[in-house]
GROMACS .gro file of C-alpha atoms in nm:
model
  405
    1UNK     CA    1  -0.109  -3.780   1.463
    2UNK     CA    2  -0.230  -3.600   1.104
    3UNK     CA    3  -0.004  -3.340   1.034
    4UNK     CA    4  -0.084  -2.963   0.901
    5UNK     CA    5   0.061  -2.864   0.631
    6UNK     CA    6   0.218  -2.491   0.552
    7UNK     CA    7   0.342  -2.279   0.312
    8UNK     CA    8   0.675  -2.170   0.437
    9UNK     CA    9   1.041  -2.066   0.269
   10UNK     CA   10   0.996  -2.076  -0.129
   11UNK     CA   11   1.050  -1.861  -0.442
   12UNK     CA   12   0.778  -1.586  -0.544
   13UNK     CA   13   0.576  -1.649  -0.797
   14UNK     CA   14   0.356  -1.436  -0.981
   15UNK     CA   15   0.113  -1.383  -0.863
   16UNK     CA   16  -0.220  -1.206  -1.075
   17UNK     CA   17  -0.294  -0.839  -0.989
   18UNK     CA   18  -0.623  -0.729  -0.821
   19UNK     CA   19  -0.919  -0.695  -1.102
   20UNK     CA   20  -0.890  -0.317  -1.180
   21UNK     CA   21  -1.163  -0.099  -1.266
   22UNK     CA   22  -1.197  -0.076  -1.639
   23UNK     CA   23  -1.248   0.317  -1.543
   24UNK     CA   24  -1.096   0.688  -1.609
   25UNK     CA   25  -0.934   0.820  -1.351
   26UNK     CA   26  -1.121   1.082  -1.192
   27UNK     CA   27  -1.055   1.430  -1.340
   28UNK     CA   28  -1.105   1.612  -0.959
   29UNK     CA   29  -0.796   1.315  -0.834
   30UNK     CA   30  -0.605   1.439  -1.131
   31UNK     CA   31  -0.608   1.818  -1.054
   32UNK     CA   32  -0.512   1.735  -0.783
   33UNK     CA   33  -0.252   1.507  -0.800
   34UNK     CA   34  -0.129   1.811  -1.075
   35UNK     CA   35  -0.129   2.042  -0.861
   36UNK     CA   36   0.110   1.900  -0.654
   37UNK     CA   37   0.333   1.746  -0.936
   38UNK     CA   38   0.633   1.975  -0.839
   39UNK     CA   39   0.646   1.857  -0.490
   40UNK     CA   40   0.948   1.670  -0.534
   41UNK     CA   41   1.074   1.537  -0.162
   42UNK     CA   42   0.870   1.202  -0.040
   43UNK     CA   43   0.628   1.212   0.272
   44UNK     CA   44   0.839   1.066   0.578
   45UNK     CA   45   0.787   0.685   0.689
   46UNK     CA   46   0.457   0.559   0.748
   47UNK     CA   47   0.293   0.884   0.596
   48UNK     CA   48   0.256   1.298   0.691
   49UNK     CA   49  -0.018   1.420   0.909
   50UNK     CA   50  -0.203   1.531   0.638
   51UNK     CA   51  -0.298   1.184   0.486
   52UNK     CA   52  -0.293   1.060   0.795
   53UNK     CA   53  -0.556   1.272   0.928
   54UNK     CA   54  -0.786   1.182   0.664
   55UNK     CA   55  -0.739   0.803   0.708
   56UNK     CA   56  -0.881   0.929   1.040
   57UNK     CA   57  -1.165   1.115   0.901
   58UNK     CA   58  -1.253   0.834   0.711
   59UNK     CA   59  -1.271   0.488   0.987
   60UNK     CA   60  -1.454   0.756   1.196
   61UNK     CA   61  -1.726   0.791   0.954
   62UNK     CA   62  -1.777   0.411   0.945
   63UNK     CA   63  -1.753   0.422   1.353
   64UNK     CA   64  -1.374   0.399   1.421
   65UNK     CA   65  -1.256   0.713   1.653
   66UNK     CA   66  -0.897   0.648   1.532
   67UNK     CA   67  -0.604   0.918   1.630
   68UNK     CA   68  -0.297   1.024   1.360
   69UNK     CA   69  -0.092   0.849   1.672
   70UNK     CA   70  -0.216   0.531   1.533
   71UNK     CA   71  -0.162   0.548   1.151
   72UNK     CA   72   0.111   0.478   0.899
   73UNK     CA   73   0.077   0.478   0.590
   74UNK     CA   74   0.289   0.301   0.274
   75UNK     CA   75   0.306   0.295  -0.140
   76UNK     CA   76   0.009  -0.002  -0.150
   77UNK     CA   77  -0.167  -0.293   0.100
   78UNK     CA   78   0.175  -0.527   0.032
   79UNK     CA   79   0.427  -0.293   0.130
   80UNK     CA   80   0.232  -0.255   0.452
   81UNK     CA   81   0.156  -0.563   0.532
   82UNK     CA   82   0.509  -0.652   0.498
   83UNK     CA   83   0.590  -0.410   0.716
   84UNK     CA   84   0.349  -0.525   0.966
   85UNK     CA   85   0.437  -0.910   0.967
   86UNK     CA   86   0.761  -0.880   0.996
   87UNK     CA   87   0.745  -0.622   1.282
   88UNK     CA   88   0.491  -0.874   1.462
   89UNK     CA   89   0.644  -1.180   1.428
   90UNK     CA   90   0.569  -1.586   1.409
   91UNK     CA   91   0.338  -1.803   1.144
   92UNK     CA   92   0.000  -1.636   0.994
   93UNK     CA   93  -0.354  -1.810   0.943
   94UNK     CA   94  -0.479  -1.724   0.657
   95UNK     CA   95  -0.860  -1.815   0.537
   96UNK     CA   96  -0.901  -2.056   0.217
   97UNK     CA   97  -0.897  -1.909  -0.100
   98UNK     CA   98  -0.731  -1.546   0.030
   99UNK     CA   99  -0.596  -1.302  -0.129
  100UNK     CA  100  -0.332  -1.346  -0.419
  101UNK     CA  101  -0.066  -1.113  -0.258
  102UNK     CA  102  -0.095  -1.226   0.118
  103UNK     CA  103   0.089  -1.579   0.116
  104UNK     CA  104   0.351  -1.382  -0.037
  105UNK     CA  105   0.411  -1.148   0.183
  106UNK     CA  106   0.439  -1.429   0.442
  107UNK     CA  107   0.687  -1.628   0.231
  108UNK     CA  108   0.937  -1.362   0.209
  109UNK     CA  109   0.941  -1.305   0.521
  110UNK     CA  110   1.071  -1.695   0.611
  111UNK     CA  111   0.751  -1.716   0.752
  112UNK     CA  112   0.505  -2.046   0.716
  113UNK     CA  113   0.170  -1.991   0.634
  114UNK     CA  114  -0.144  -2.196   0.766
  115UNK     CA  115  -0.454  -2.214   0.510
  116UNK     CA  116  -0.842  -2.264   0.726
  117UNK     CA  117  -1.113  -2.345   0.459
  118UNK     CA  118  -1.387  -2.104   0.459
  119UNK     CA  119  -1.755  -2.170   0.556
  120UNK     CA  120  -2.019  -2.244   0.313
  121UNK     CA  121  -2.151  -1.892   0.313
  122UNK     CA  122  -1.863  -1.681   0.256
  123UNK     CA  123  -1.538  -1.649   0.187
  124UNK     CA  124  -1.275  -1.363   0.410
  125UNK     CA  125  -1.281  -1.543   0.708
  126UNK     CA  126  -1.184  -1.890   0.830
  127UNK     CA  127  -1.450  -2.156   1.001
  128UNK     CA  128  -1.398  -2.159   1.366
  129UNK     CA  129  -1.374  -2.432   1.460
  130UNK     CA  130  -1.128  -2.550   1.164
  131UNK     CA  131  -0.927  -2.215   1.293
  132UNK     CA  132  -0.882  -2.328   1.656
  133UNK     CA  133  -0.815  -2.708   1.542
  134UNK     CA  134  -0.515  -2.567   1.261
  135UNK     CA  135  -0.412  -2.364   1.557
  136UNK     CA  136  -0.347  -2.670   1.812
  137UNK     CA  137  -0.192  -2.882   1.541
  138UNK     CA  138   0.050  -2.646   1.434
  139UNK     CA  139   0.193  -2.518   1.809
  140UNK     CA  140   0.143  -2.948   1.889
  141UNK     CA  141   0.388  -2.951   1.549
  142UNK     CA  142   0.642  -2.694   1.724
  143UNK     CA  143   0.491  -2.377   1.485
  144UNK     CA  144   0.423  -1.985   1.655
  145UNK     CA  145   0.140  -1.864   1.456
  146UNK     CA  146   0.057  -1.573   1.658
  147UNK     CA  147  -0.142  -1.361   1.342
  148UNK     CA  148  -0.463  -1.439   1.162
  149UNK     CA  149  -0.487  -1.233   0.838
  150UNK     CA  150  -0.873  -1.196   0.679
  151UNK     CA  151  -1.115  -0.946   0.499
  152UNK     CA  152  -1.439  -0.822   0.539
  153UNK     CA  153  -1.494  -0.764   0.171
  154UNK     CA  154  -1.312  -1.068   0.030
  155UNK     CA  155  -1.081  -1.094  -0.316
  156UNK     CA  156  -1.136  -1.362  -0.501
  157UNK     CA  157  -1.523  -1.446  -0.401
  158UNK     CA  158  -1.658  -1.115  -0.368
  159UNK     CA  159  -1.841  -1.160  -0.108
  160UNK     CA  160  -1.945  -1.001   0.285
  161UNK     CA  161  -1.915  -1.247   0.557
  162UNK     CA  162  -2.219  -1.169   0.759
  163UNK     CA  163  -2.195  -1.032   1.117
  164UNK     CA  164  -2.275  -1.323   1.286
  165UNK     CA  165  -2.001  -1.536   1.134
  166UNK     CA  166  -1.717  -1.267   1.149
  167UNK     CA  167  -1.782  -1.262   1.522
  168UNK     CA  168  -1.704  -1.583   1.545
  169UNK     CA  169  -1.377  -1.581   1.390
  170UNK     CA  170  -1.267  -1.310   1.569
  171UNK     CA  171  -1.425  -1.499   1.920
  172UNK     CA  172  -1.208  -1.806   1.774
  173UNK     CA  173  -0.877  -1.585   1.682
  174UNK     CA  174  -0.888  -1.427   2.065
  175UNK     CA  175  -0.904  -1.773   2.206
  176UNK     CA  176  -0.678  -1.853   1.978
  177UNK     CA  177  -0.472  -1.545   2.101
  178UNK     CA  178  -0.442  -1.459   1.774
  179UNK     CA  179  -0.367  -1.053   1.677
  180UNK     CA  180  -0.595  -1.033   1.367
  181UNK     CA  181  -0.538  -0.754   1.059
  182UNK     CA  182  -0.842  -0.708   0.900
  183UNK     CA  183  -0.789  -0.652   0.519
  184UNK     CA  184  -1.089  -0.361   0.425
  185UNK     CA  185  -0.926  -0.238   0.065
  186UNK     CA  186  -1.248  -0.360  -0.080
  187UNK     CA  187  -1.505  -0.255   0.215
  188UNK     CA  188  -1.649   0.101  -0.011
  189UNK     CA  189  -1.666  -0.153  -0.288
  190UNK     CA  190  -2.056  -0.333  -0.180
  191UNK     CA  191  -2.275  -0.376  -0.446
  192UNK     CA  192  -2.609  -0.297  -0.238
  193UNK     CA  193  -2.489  -0.120   0.054
  194UNK     CA  194  -2.778  -0.064   0.245
  195UNK     CA  195  -2.867  -0.393   0.183
  196UNK     CA  196  -2.511  -0.542   0.370
  197UNK     CA  197  -2.386  -0.483   0.686
  198UNK     CA  198  -2.027  -0.470   0.707
  199UNK     CA  199  -1.840  -0.495   1.003
  200UNK     CA  200  -1.449  -0.425   1.119
  201UNK     CA  201  -1.273  -0.676   1.349
  202UNK     CA  202  -1.178  -0.355   1.555
  203UNK     CA  203  -1.493  -0.295   1.663
  204UNK     CA  204  -1.491  -0.628   1.799
  205UNK     CA  205  -1.096  -0.679   1.957
  206UNK     CA  206  -1.023  -0.340   1.920
  207UNK     CA  207  -0.724  -0.405   2.132
  208UNK     CA  208  -0.611  -0.706   1.911
  209UNK     CA  209  -0.663  -0.587   1.554
  210UNK     CA  210  -0.549  -0.421   1.333
  211UNK     CA  211  -0.735  -0.258   0.974
  212UNK     CA  212  -0.538  -0.208   0.621
  213UNK     CA  213  -0.680  -0.003   0.352
  214UNK     CA  214  -0.560   0.020   0.062
  215UNK     CA  215  -0.677   0.234  -0.123
  216UNK     CA  216  -0.693   0.105  -0.532
  217UNK     CA  217  -0.963  -0.098  -0.382
  218UNK     CA  218  -1.218   0.213  -0.449
  219UNK     CA  219  -1.064   0.570  -0.367
  220UNK     CA  220  -0.698   0.567  -0.636
  221UNK     CA  221  -0.627   0.421  -0.919
  222UNK     CA  222  -0.380   0.069  -0.859
  223UNK     CA  223  -0.106   0.330  -1.029
  224UNK     CA  224  -0.092   0.537  -0.747
  225UNK     CA  225   0.015   0.328  -0.498
  226UNK     CA  226  -0.089   0.379  -0.150
  227UNK     CA  227  -0.270   0.274   0.213
  228UNK     CA  228  -0.304   0.291   0.542
  229UNK     CA  229  -0.333   0.121   0.877
  230UNK     CA  230  -0.482   0.152   1.179
  231UNK     CA  231  -0.318   0.055   1.470
  232UNK     CA  232  -0.520  -0.019   1.880
  233UNK     CA  233  -0.469   0.240   2.057
  234UNK     CA  234  -0.271   0.011   2.309
  235UNK     CA  235   0.088  -0.024   2.401
  236UNK     CA  236   0.096  -0.316   2.251
  237UNK     CA  237  -0.035  -0.128   1.898
  238UNK     CA  238   0.237   0.144   1.953
  239UNK     CA  239   0.508  -0.072   1.976
  240UNK     CA  240   0.342  -0.245   1.635
  241UNK     CA  241   0.359   0.101   1.490
  242UNK     CA  242   0.699   0.180   1.580
  243UNK     CA  243   0.811  -0.151   1.460
  244UNK     CA  244   0.642  -0.126   1.119
  245UNK     CA  245   0.791   0.233   1.073
  246UNK     CA  246   1.124   0.061   1.120
  247UNK     CA  247   1.023  -0.158   0.833
  248UNK     CA  248   0.905   0.082   0.617
  249UNK     CA  249   1.224   0.293   0.704
  250UNK     CA  250   1.516  -0.029   0.592
  251UNK     CA  251   1.329  -0.112   0.282
  252UNK     CA  252   1.248   0.327   0.178
  253UNK     CA  253   0.882   0.247   0.091
  254UNK     CA  254   0.744   0.564   0.119
  255UNK     CA  255   0.449   0.705  -0.018
  256UNK     CA  256   0.515   0.958  -0.269
  257UNK     CA  257   0.473   1.314  -0.235
  258UNK     CA  258   0.155   1.384  -0.573
  259UNK     CA  259   0.070   1.092  -0.432
  260UNK     CA  260  -0.040   1.146  -0.092
  261UNK     CA  261  -0.169   1.452  -0.160
  262UNK     CA  262  -0.400   1.259  -0.410
  263UNK     CA  263  -0.468   0.981  -0.101
  264UNK     CA  264  -0.556   1.256   0.197
  265UNK     CA  265  -0.807   1.394  -0.056
  266UNK     CA  266  -1.019   1.095  -0.154
  267UNK     CA  267  -0.964   0.955   0.187
  268UNK     CA  268  -1.143   1.243   0.262
  269UNK     CA  269  -1.486   1.145   0.075
  270UNK     CA  270  -1.589   1.461  -0.147
  271UNK     CA  271  -1.904   1.447  -0.361
  272UNK     CA  272  -1.698   1.394  -0.710
  273UNK     CA  273  -1.544   1.112  -0.501
  274UNK     CA  274  -1.790   0.948  -0.298
  275UNK     CA  275  -2.034   0.957  -0.652
  276UNK     CA  276  -1.759   0.759  -0.839
  277UNK     CA  277  -1.706   0.474  -0.579
  278UNK     CA  278  -2.115   0.452  -0.603
  279UNK     CA  279  -2.168   0.480  -0.964
  280UNK     CA  280  -1.866   0.219  -0.971
  281UNK     CA  281  -1.984   0.008  -0.686
  282UNK     CA  282  -2.377  -0.037  -0.857
  283UNK     CA  283  -2.186  -0.100  -1.219
  284UNK     CA  284  -2.017  -0.349  -1.109
  285UNK     CA  285  -2.254  -0.540  -0.941
  286UNK     CA  286  -2.451  -0.543  -1.265
  287UNK     CA  287  -2.227  -0.707  -1.440
  288UNK     CA  288  -2.097  -0.962  -1.183
  289UNK     CA  289  -2.498  -1.052  -1.109
  290UNK     CA  290  -2.514  -1.112  -1.489
  291UNK     CA  291  -2.184  -1.354  -1.539
  292UNK     CA  292  -2.372  -1.464  -1.234
  293UNK     CA  293  -2.650  -1.559  -1.383
  294UNK     CA  294  -2.432  -1.685  -1.729
  295UNK     CA  295  -2.228  -1.884  -1.485
  296UNK     CA  296  -2.526  -2.096  -1.314
  297UNK     CA  297  -2.723  -2.126  -1.651
  298UNK     CA  298  -2.531  -2.380  -1.764
  299UNK     CA  299  -2.470  -2.589  -1.340
  300UNK     CA  300  -2.168  -2.416  -1.242
  301UNK     CA  301  -2.151  -2.285  -0.915
  302UNK     CA  302  -2.027  -1.905  -0.775
  303UNK     CA  303  -2.184  -1.712  -0.449
  304UNK     CA  304  -2.351  -1.470  -0.532
  305UNK     CA  305  -2.120  -1.124  -0.593
  306UNK     CA  306  -2.180  -0.934  -0.344
  307UNK     CA  307  -1.822  -0.660  -0.308
  308UNK     CA  308  -1.586  -0.589  -0.557
  309UNK     CA  309  -1.498  -0.678  -0.926
  310UNK     CA  310  -1.492  -1.003  -0.960
  311UNK     CA  311  -1.701  -1.344  -0.882
  312UNK     CA  312  -1.536  -1.641  -0.785
  313UNK     CA  313  -1.691  -1.933  -0.991
  314UNK     CA  314  -1.672  -2.350  -0.956
  315UNK     CA  315  -1.622  -2.472  -1.281
  316UNK     CA  316  -1.604  -2.851  -1.202
  317UNK     CA  317  -2.010  -2.929  -1.257
  318UNK     CA  318  -1.850  -2.919  -1.598
  319UNK     CA  319  -1.534  -3.097  -1.546
  320UNK     CA  320  -1.638  -3.367  -1.854
  321UNK     CA  321  -1.695  -3.057  -2.094
  322UNK     CA  322  -1.360  -2.921  -1.980
  323UNK     CA  323  -1.181  -3.262  -1.998
  324UNK     CA  324  -1.269  -3.331  -2.413
  325UNK     CA  325  -1.038  -2.945  -2.456
  326UNK     CA  326  -0.751  -3.093  -2.203
  327UNK     CA  327  -0.835  -2.916  -1.913
  328UNK     CA  328  -0.869  -3.099  -1.611
  329UNK     CA  329  -0.701  -2.867  -1.343
  330UNK     CA  330  -0.691  -2.468  -1.186
  331UNK     CA  331  -0.374  -2.402  -1.442
  332UNK     CA  332  -0.535  -2.541  -1.743
  333UNK     CA  333  -0.849  -2.414  -1.694
  334UNK     CA  334  -0.690  -2.064  -1.610
  335UNK     CA  335  -0.440  -2.052  -2.003
  336UNK     CA  336  -0.768  -2.217  -2.160
  337UNK     CA  337  -1.086  -1.979  -2.025
  338UNK     CA  338  -0.833  -1.665  -2.082
  339UNK     CA  339  -0.703  -1.811  -2.452
  340UNK     CA  340  -1.114  -1.793  -2.505
  341UNK     CA  341  -1.243  -1.511  -2.376
  342UNK     CA  342  -0.895  -1.267  -2.399
  343UNK     CA  343  -0.915  -1.111  -2.036
  344UNK     CA  344  -0.694  -1.293  -1.725
  345UNK     CA  345  -0.891  -1.544  -1.526
  346UNK     CA  346  -0.623  -1.658  -1.259
  347UNK     CA  347  -0.744  -2.008  -1.147
  348UNK     CA  348  -0.824  -2.086  -0.774
  349UNK     CA  349  -0.400  -2.183  -0.747
  350UNK     CA  350  -0.308  -1.867  -0.700
  351UNK     CA  351  -0.540  -1.819  -0.420
  352UNK     CA  352  -0.341  -2.090  -0.247
  353UNK     CA  353  -0.716  -2.299  -0.328
  354UNK     CA  354  -0.732  -2.661  -0.430
  355UNK     CA  355  -0.555  -2.722  -0.772
  356UNK     CA  356  -0.775  -2.964  -0.886
  357UNK     CA  357  -1.013  -2.806  -0.794
  358UNK     CA  358  -1.186  -2.598  -1.112
  359UNK     CA  359  -1.194  -2.237  -0.937
  360UNK     CA  360  -1.079  -1.936  -1.148
  361UNK     CA  361  -1.195  -1.577  -1.086
  362UNK     CA  362  -1.387  -1.413  -1.307
  363UNK     CA  363  -1.346  -0.981  -1.342
  364UNK     CA  364  -1.610  -0.756  -1.419
  365UNK     CA  365  -1.358  -0.492  -1.578
  366UNK     CA  366  -1.335  -0.664  -1.965
  367UNK     CA  367  -1.673  -0.710  -1.951
  368UNK     CA  368  -1.699  -0.329  -1.942
  369UNK     CA  369  -1.586  -0.207  -2.317
  370UNK     CA  370  -1.259  -0.242  -2.454
  371UNK     CA  371  -1.189   0.170  -2.480
  372UNK     CA  372  -1.203   0.428  -2.228
  373UNK     CA  373  -1.542   0.504  -2.427
  374UNK     CA  374  -1.703   0.236  -2.356
  375UNK     CA  375  -1.604   0.159  -2.029
  376UNK     CA  376  -1.742   0.536  -1.957
  377UNK     CA  377  -2.061   0.483  -2.105
  378UNK     CA  378  -2.119   0.242  -1.870
  379UNK     CA  379  -2.118   0.431  -1.569
  380UNK     CA  380  -2.326   0.631  -1.665
  381UNK     CA  381  -2.595   0.481  -1.783
  382UNK     CA  382  -2.934   0.419  -1.672
  383UNK     CA  383  -2.890   0.039  -1.783
  384UNK     CA  384  -2.521  -0.032  -1.894
  385UNK     CA  385  -2.596  -0.383  -1.971
  386UNK     CA  386  -2.811  -0.306  -2.258
  387UNK     CA  387  -2.537  -0.120  -2.420
  388UNK     CA  388  -2.431  -0.313  -2.704
  389UNK     CA  389  -2.097  -0.396  -2.598
  390UNK     CA  390  -2.137  -0.487  -2.299
  391UNK     CA  391  -2.393  -0.714  -2.454
  392UNK     CA  392  -2.126  -0.843  -2.596
  393UNK     CA  393  -1.877  -0.917  -2.405
  394UNK     CA  394  -2.119  -1.108  -2.148
  395UNK     CA  395  -2.252  -1.333  -2.450
  396UNK     CA  396  -1.901  -1.424  -2.536
  397UNK     CA  397  -1.910  -1.547  -2.162
  398UNK     CA  398  -2.161  -1.725  -2.182
  399UNK     CA  399  -2.109  -1.904  -2.511
  400UNK     CA  400  -1.805  -1.989  -2.400
  401UNK     CA  401  -2.011  -2.201  -2.084
  402UNK     CA  402  -2.226  -2.304  -2.290
  403UNK     CA  403  -2.005  -2.476  -2.460
  404UNK     CA  404  -1.897  -2.716  -2.155
  405UNK     CA  405  -2.231  -2.794  -2.078
   0.00000   0.00000   0.00000
């Protein structure tokens, strides 16, 4: 029998941060935070009533009716995911590639992580047939797979799974008896929201899916850590939420009081917040599309970016050119590109991808400018690609890539 490879216990290595927007904090959010700066007390474990009710309204506008007693808040998605997985138990299945911080959460709990290949069309979800086969093998070898992690707007691939692909993955998870955790932190960063349909597993598996939302995806700066998770409205969901709160309490993973106020305000999406979210997604989409064109022009491969502030590039067709510079794997590619572009370019090995594959995640934030003023100008420009500093950044990317062709 072919043995299924798992990533279990072991040291948690450095992982790259999520791509940052590179944009100044919205003044309205600064005012809300400043008004609450005198609050000394933290939120209770799982978040106070205001932030949980705001999360309910946020999900309600997206078709997911939610009650406050089915919501928990924490200081960022990693803390919430760690608590949720700790409460649920069992081994975890993840797509390959997957966000850099997912696998360390599983490792910290001493659980096994099994990575499943994604379809050719997208990232974020496992191929349903590969998922079922992996579950079969893991159980035959004595493993205990219970949870599937997936994302409906993916980091690192910057893709959105088509509805039929997401549905097939959910059906496979249900038939395998897996509980689904859907990371929807990037849902509101879709570049063309009128052309891209984003669905949630909670719509397809209402009794078997939790939804995780890190507000740093679209609503808050990464330096103001806040996230919320939606549990199923079932007895098992109630028990899972209680177990999650136990872990949050034991680890002291509480949302700071002033940040909770800003989180509640952002979740309600007033005009200024909604406008910034839309403008930022449009800007990053335009720059990502331009970077994608630079990649294709030299023969590199990349799925068209649909969401987020990055794209995932496969430079395997440029292997010969990279070899001239002593680059033969993803780790060497990461260092080589970062040195030439002056920005972090984490290799695919950070995302559980094959180290021998020459893949990297390129972020759009550094392409917007070197100063807050330049980045704000890109946000407000009718055509950000026409700005000299944006054009210079894209030209640098193009010239570095062209030297490998």
